[in-house]
Amino acid sequence: MKSNLQIVSDHYAASARGDVLAMMADMAPDVAWTEMAGFPCAGTWIGPAAVVSNVFAVLGRDWDDYRFTLEQLIDGGEQLVALGHYSGRHRATDKDLHARVAHVWRLKAGRVVAFEQFTDTLLVARAMTA
């Protein structure tokens, strides 16, 4: 069985490859995925299919080269924190995004049960405003 650290690391490696199926491989069927208020995909999405359609599909549609770059992964056992930054270019405005971000992961029995994002939504809004 993979460690919680390996599960989250594998998610980010899959993200870097653009492999959405692998990104969602270790999610619980009822994973609660929360994107911060003020973020383009704001809300709490329940289940892998809702996460893909309301988060990853939207980001892929609206941004060029959108990515999260992992800088540090802090292993707290059943809770992990990832620190890094977002980057990309908004298609409608042609403006670049660079924003710091923290992701908080909760895992139970080898599955991701919750995810919460914290980022500077003002920087995101500026990139999305003409």
PDB file of C-alpha atoms in Angstrom:
ATOM      1  CA  MET A   1       0.000   0.000   0.000  1.00  0.00           C
ATOM      2  CA  LYS A   2       1.276   3.460  -0.878  1.00  0.00           C
ATOM      3  CA  SER A   3       2.001   5.970   1.851  1.00  0.00           C
ATOM      4  CA  ASN A   4      -0.062   9.142   2.054  1.00  0.00           C
ATOM      5  CA  LEU A   5       3.022  11.091   0.995  1.00  0.00           C
ATOM      6  CA  GLN A   6       3.361   8.885  -2.104  1.00  0.00           C
ATOM      7  CA  ILE A   7      -0.339   9.285  -2.965  1.00  0.00           C
ATOM      8  CA  VAL A   8      -0.103  13.084  -2.954  1.00  0.00           C
ATOM      9  CA  SER A   9       3.265  13.041  -4.732  1.00  0.00           C
ATOM     10  CA  ASP A  10       1.774  10.777  -7.417  1.00  0.00           C
ATOM     11  CA  HIS A  11      -1.122  13.224  -7.875  1.00  0.00           C
ATOM     12  CA  TYR A  12       1.268  16.104  -8.549  1.00  0.00           C
ATOM     13  CA  ALA A  13       3.419  14.002 -10.892  1.00  0.00           C
ATOM     14  CA  ALA A  14       0.289  13.061 -12.857  1.00  0.00           C
ATOM     15  CA  SER A  15      -0.747  16.724 -12.932  1.00  0.00           C
ATOM     16  CA  ALA A  16       2.632  17.689 -14.392  1.00  0.00           C
ATOM     17  CA  ARG A  17       2.053  15.079 -17.148  1.00  0.00           C
ATOM     18  CA  GLY A  18      -1.522  16.245 -17.757  1.00  0.00           C
ATOM     19  CA  ASP A  19      -2.868  12.785 -16.797  1.00  0.00           C
ATOM     20  CA  VAL A  20      -6.243  13.541 -15.194  1.00  0.00           C
ATOM     21  CA  LEU A  21      -7.168   9.867 -14.701  1.00  0.00           C
ATOM     22  CA  ALA A  22      -3.982   9.242 -12.721  1.00  0.00           C
ATOM     23  CA  MET A  23      -4.556  12.484 -10.780  1.00  0.00           C
ATOM     24  CA  MET A  24      -7.879  11.108  -9.561  1.00  0.00           C
ATOM     25  CA  ALA A  25      -6.765   7.494  -9.025  1.00  0.00           C
ATOM     26  CA  ASP A  26      -6.496   7.684  -5.236  1.00  0.00           C
ATOM     27  CA  MET A  27      -9.545   9.842  -4.535  1.00  0.00           C
ATOM     28  CA  ALA A  28     -12.308   8.492  -2.313  1.00  0.00           C
ATOM     29  CA  PRO A  29     -15.653   8.182  -4.129  1.00  0.00           C
ATOM     30  CA  ASP A  30     -16.987  10.985  -1.910  1.00  0.00           C
ATOM     31  CA  VAL A  31     -13.866  13.169  -1.833  1.00  0.00           C
ATOM     32  CA  ALA A  32     -14.695  16.754  -0.827  1.00  0.00           C
ATOM     33  CA  TRP A  33     -12.593  19.054  -3.021  1.00  0.00           C
ATOM     34  CA  THR A  34     -12.709  22.746  -2.048  1.00  0.00           C
ATOM     35  CA  GLU A  35     -11.505  25.568  -4.272  1.00  0.00           C
ATOM     36  CA  MET A  36     -11.224  28.888  -2.430  1.00  0.00           C
ATOM     37  CA  ALA A  37     -13.967  31.512  -2.604  1.00  0.00           C
ATOM     38  CA  GLY A  38     -13.022  34.044  -5.265  1.00  0.00           C
ATOM     39  CA  PHE A  39     -11.199  31.421  -7.360  1.00  0.00           C
ATOM     40  CA  PRO A  40     -12.655  30.668 -10.829  1.00  0.00           C
ATOM     41  CA  CYS A  41     -13.717  27.154  -9.734  1.00  0.00           C
ATOM     42  CA  ALA A  42     -14.839  28.185  -6.244  1.00  0.00           C
ATOM     43  CA  GLY A  43     -16.910  25.739  -4.272  1.00  0.00           C
ATOM     44  CA  THR A  44     -16.780  22.298  -2.754  1.00  0.00           C
ATOM     45  CA  TRP A  45     -17.100  19.522  -5.279  1.00  0.00           C
ATOM     46  CA  ILE A  46     -18.044  16.027  -4.121  1.00  0.00           C
ATOM     47  CA  GLY A  47     -16.663  12.994  -5.951  1.00  0.00           C
ATOM     48  CA  PRO A  48     -13.953  12.620  -8.586  1.00  0.00           C
ATOM     49  CA  ALA A  49     -16.268  13.259 -11.561  1.00  0.00           C
ATOM     50  CA  ALA A  50     -17.448  16.569 -10.077  1.00  0.00           C
ATOM     51  CA  VAL A  51     -13.842  17.604  -9.427  1.00  0.00           C
ATOM     52  CA  VAL A  52     -12.794  16.840 -12.989  1.00  0.00           C
ATOM     53  CA  SER A  53     -15.753  18.641 -14.607  1.00  0.00           C
ATOM     54  CA  ASN A  54     -15.889  21.656 -12.257  1.00  0.00           C
ATOM     55  CA  VAL A  55     -12.175  22.217 -11.675  1.00  0.00           C
ATOM     56  CA  PHE A  56      -9.765  20.598 -14.109  1.00  0.00           C
ATOM     57  CA  ALA A  57     -11.954  20.899 -17.217  1.00  0.00           C
ATOM     58  CA  VAL A  58     -12.648  24.576 -16.452  1.00  0.00           C
ATOM     59  CA  LEU A  59      -8.986  25.396 -15.879  1.00  0.00           C
ATOM     60  CA  GLY A  60      -8.016  23.572 -19.074  1.00  0.00           C
ATOM     61  CA  ARG A  61     -10.678  25.438 -21.029  1.00  0.00           C
ATOM     62  CA  ASP A  62      -9.886  28.940 -19.753  1.00  0.00           C
ATOM     63  CA  TRP A  63      -6.087  28.903 -19.306  1.00  0.00           C
ATOM     64  CA  ASP A  64      -3.058  28.142 -21.436  1.00  0.00           C
ATOM     65  CA  ASP A  65      -0.225  26.268 -19.734  1.00  0.00           C
ATOM     66  CA  TYR A  66      -2.004  26.397 -16.361  1.00  0.00           C
ATOM     67  CA  ARG A  67       0.025  24.563 -13.760  1.00  0.00           C
ATOM     68  CA  PHE A  68       0.787  24.108 -10.117  1.00  0.00           C
ATOM     69  CA  THR A  69       4.497  23.943  -9.349  1.00  0.00           C
ATOM     70  CA  LEU A  70       5.212  22.067  -6.134  1.00  0.00           C
ATOM     71  CA  GLU A  71       7.924  23.600  -3.957  1.00  0.00           C
ATOM     72  CA  GLN A  72       7.454  21.751  -0.687  1.00  0.00           C
ATOM     73  CA  LEU A  73       5.334  18.861   0.584  1.00  0.00           C
ATOM     74  CA  ILE A  74       4.897  18.655   4.339  1.00  0.00           C
ATOM     75  CA  ASP A  75       3.968  15.196   5.617  1.00  0.00           C
ATOM     76  CA  GLY A  76       1.672  15.300   8.634  1.00  0.00           C
ATOM     77  CA  GLY A  77       0.506  11.694   8.414  1.00  0.00           C
ATOM     78  CA  GLU A  78      -3.186  11.817   7.523  1.00  0.00           C
ATOM     79  CA  GLN A  79      -2.879  15.517   6.658  1.00  0.00           C
ATOM     80  CA  LEU A  80      -0.364  16.896   4.208  1.00  0.00           C
ATOM     81  CA  VAL A  81       0.324  20.436   3.083  1.00  0.00           C
ATOM     82  CA  ALA A  82       1.703  21.305  -0.337  1.00  0.00           C
ATOM     83  CA  LEU A  83       3.261  24.710  -0.946  1.00  0.00           C
ATOM     84  CA  GLY A  84       3.929  26.077  -4.391  1.00  0.00           C
ATOM     85  CA  HIS A  85       2.636  28.438  -7.022  1.00  0.00           C
ATOM     86  CA  TYR A  86       0.181  28.647  -9.868  1.00  0.00           C
ATOM     87  CA  SER A  87       1.115  29.939 -13.290  1.00  0.00           C
ATOM     88  CA  GLY A  88      -0.563  30.209 -16.647  1.00  0.00           C
ATOM     89  CA  ARG A  89      -1.995  32.601 -19.198  1.00  0.00           C
ATOM     90  CA  HIS A  90      -5.696  33.422 -19.232  1.00  0.00           C
ATOM     91  CA  ARG A  91      -7.065  32.865 -22.740  1.00  0.00           C
ATOM     92  CA  ALA A  92      -9.656  35.665 -22.721  1.00  0.00           C
ATOM     93  CA  THR A  93      -7.327  38.406 -21.407  1.00  0.00           C
ATOM     94  CA  ASP A  94      -3.925  37.099 -22.537  1.00  0.00           C
ATOM     95  CA  LYS A  95      -2.605  37.978 -19.054  1.00  0.00           C
ATOM     96  CA  ASP A  96      -0.196  35.866 -17.038  1.00  0.00           C
ATOM     97  CA  LEU A  97      -0.900  34.471 -13.581  1.00  0.00           C
ATOM     98  CA  HIS A  98       1.689  33.939 -10.861  1.00  0.00           C
ATOM     99  CA  ALA A  99       0.252  33.253  -7.391  1.00  0.00           C
ATOM    100  CA  ARG A 100       1.434  31.452  -4.274  1.00  0.00           C
ATOM    101  CA  VAL A 101      -0.759  28.603  -3.105  1.00  0.00           C
ATOM    102  CA  ALA A 102      -1.153  26.098  -0.293  1.00  0.00           C
ATOM    103  CA  HIS A 103      -3.057  22.841  -0.640  1.00  0.00           C
ATOM    104  CA  VAL A 104      -4.244  20.923   2.413  1.00  0.00           C
ATOM    105  CA  TRP A 105      -4.863  17.207   1.876  1.00  0.00           C
ATOM    106  CA  ARG A 106      -6.668  14.789   4.210  1.00  0.00           C
ATOM    107  CA  LEU A 107      -6.320  11.060   3.648  1.00  0.00           C
ATOM    108  CA  LYS A 108      -7.873   8.015   5.256  1.00  0.00           C
ATOM    109  CA  ALA A 109      -7.202   4.336   4.526  1.00  0.00           C
ATOM    110  CA  GLY A 110      -5.134   5.097   1.444  1.00  0.00           C
ATOM    111  CA  ARG A 111      -7.651   7.473  -0.137  1.00  0.00           C
ATOM    112  CA  VAL A 112      -7.886  11.248  -0.434  1.00  0.00           C
ATOM    113  CA  VAL A 113     -11.036  12.229   1.473  1.00  0.00           C
ATOM    114  CA  ALA A 114     -10.620  16.020   1.362  1.00  0.00           C
ATOM    115  CA  PHE A 115      -8.631  18.730  -0.375  1.00  0.00           C
ATOM    116  CA  GLU A 116      -8.663  22.468   0.288  1.00  0.00           C
ATOM    117  CA  GLN A 117      -6.917  25.212  -1.670  1.00  0.00           C
ATOM    118  CA  PHE A 118      -5.679  28.562  -0.334  1.00  0.00           C
ATOM    119  CA  THR A 119      -4.380  31.152  -2.803  1.00  0.00           C
ATOM    120  CA  ASP A 120      -4.285  34.859  -3.551  1.00  0.00           C
ATOM    121  CA  THR A 121      -7.530  35.194  -5.471  1.00  0.00           C
ATOM    122  CA  LEU A 122      -6.860  38.879  -6.183  1.00  0.00           C
ATOM    123  CA  LEU A 123      -3.915  37.911  -8.385  1.00  0.00           C
ATOM    124  CA  VAL A 124      -6.112  35.391 -10.175  1.00  0.00           C
ATOM    125  CA  ALA A 125      -8.862  37.985 -10.679  1.00  0.00           C
ATOM    126  CA  ARG A 126      -6.357  40.473 -12.092  1.00  0.00           C
ATOM    127  CA  ALA A 127      -5.207  37.915 -14.649  1.00  0.00           C
ATOM    128  CA  MET A 128      -8.827  37.309 -15.642  1.00  0.00           C
ATOM    129  CA  THR A 129      -9.785  41.004 -15.977  1.00  0.00           C
ATOM    130  CA  ALA A 130      -9.228  42.873 -19.228  1.00  0.00           C
TER     131      ALA A 130
END
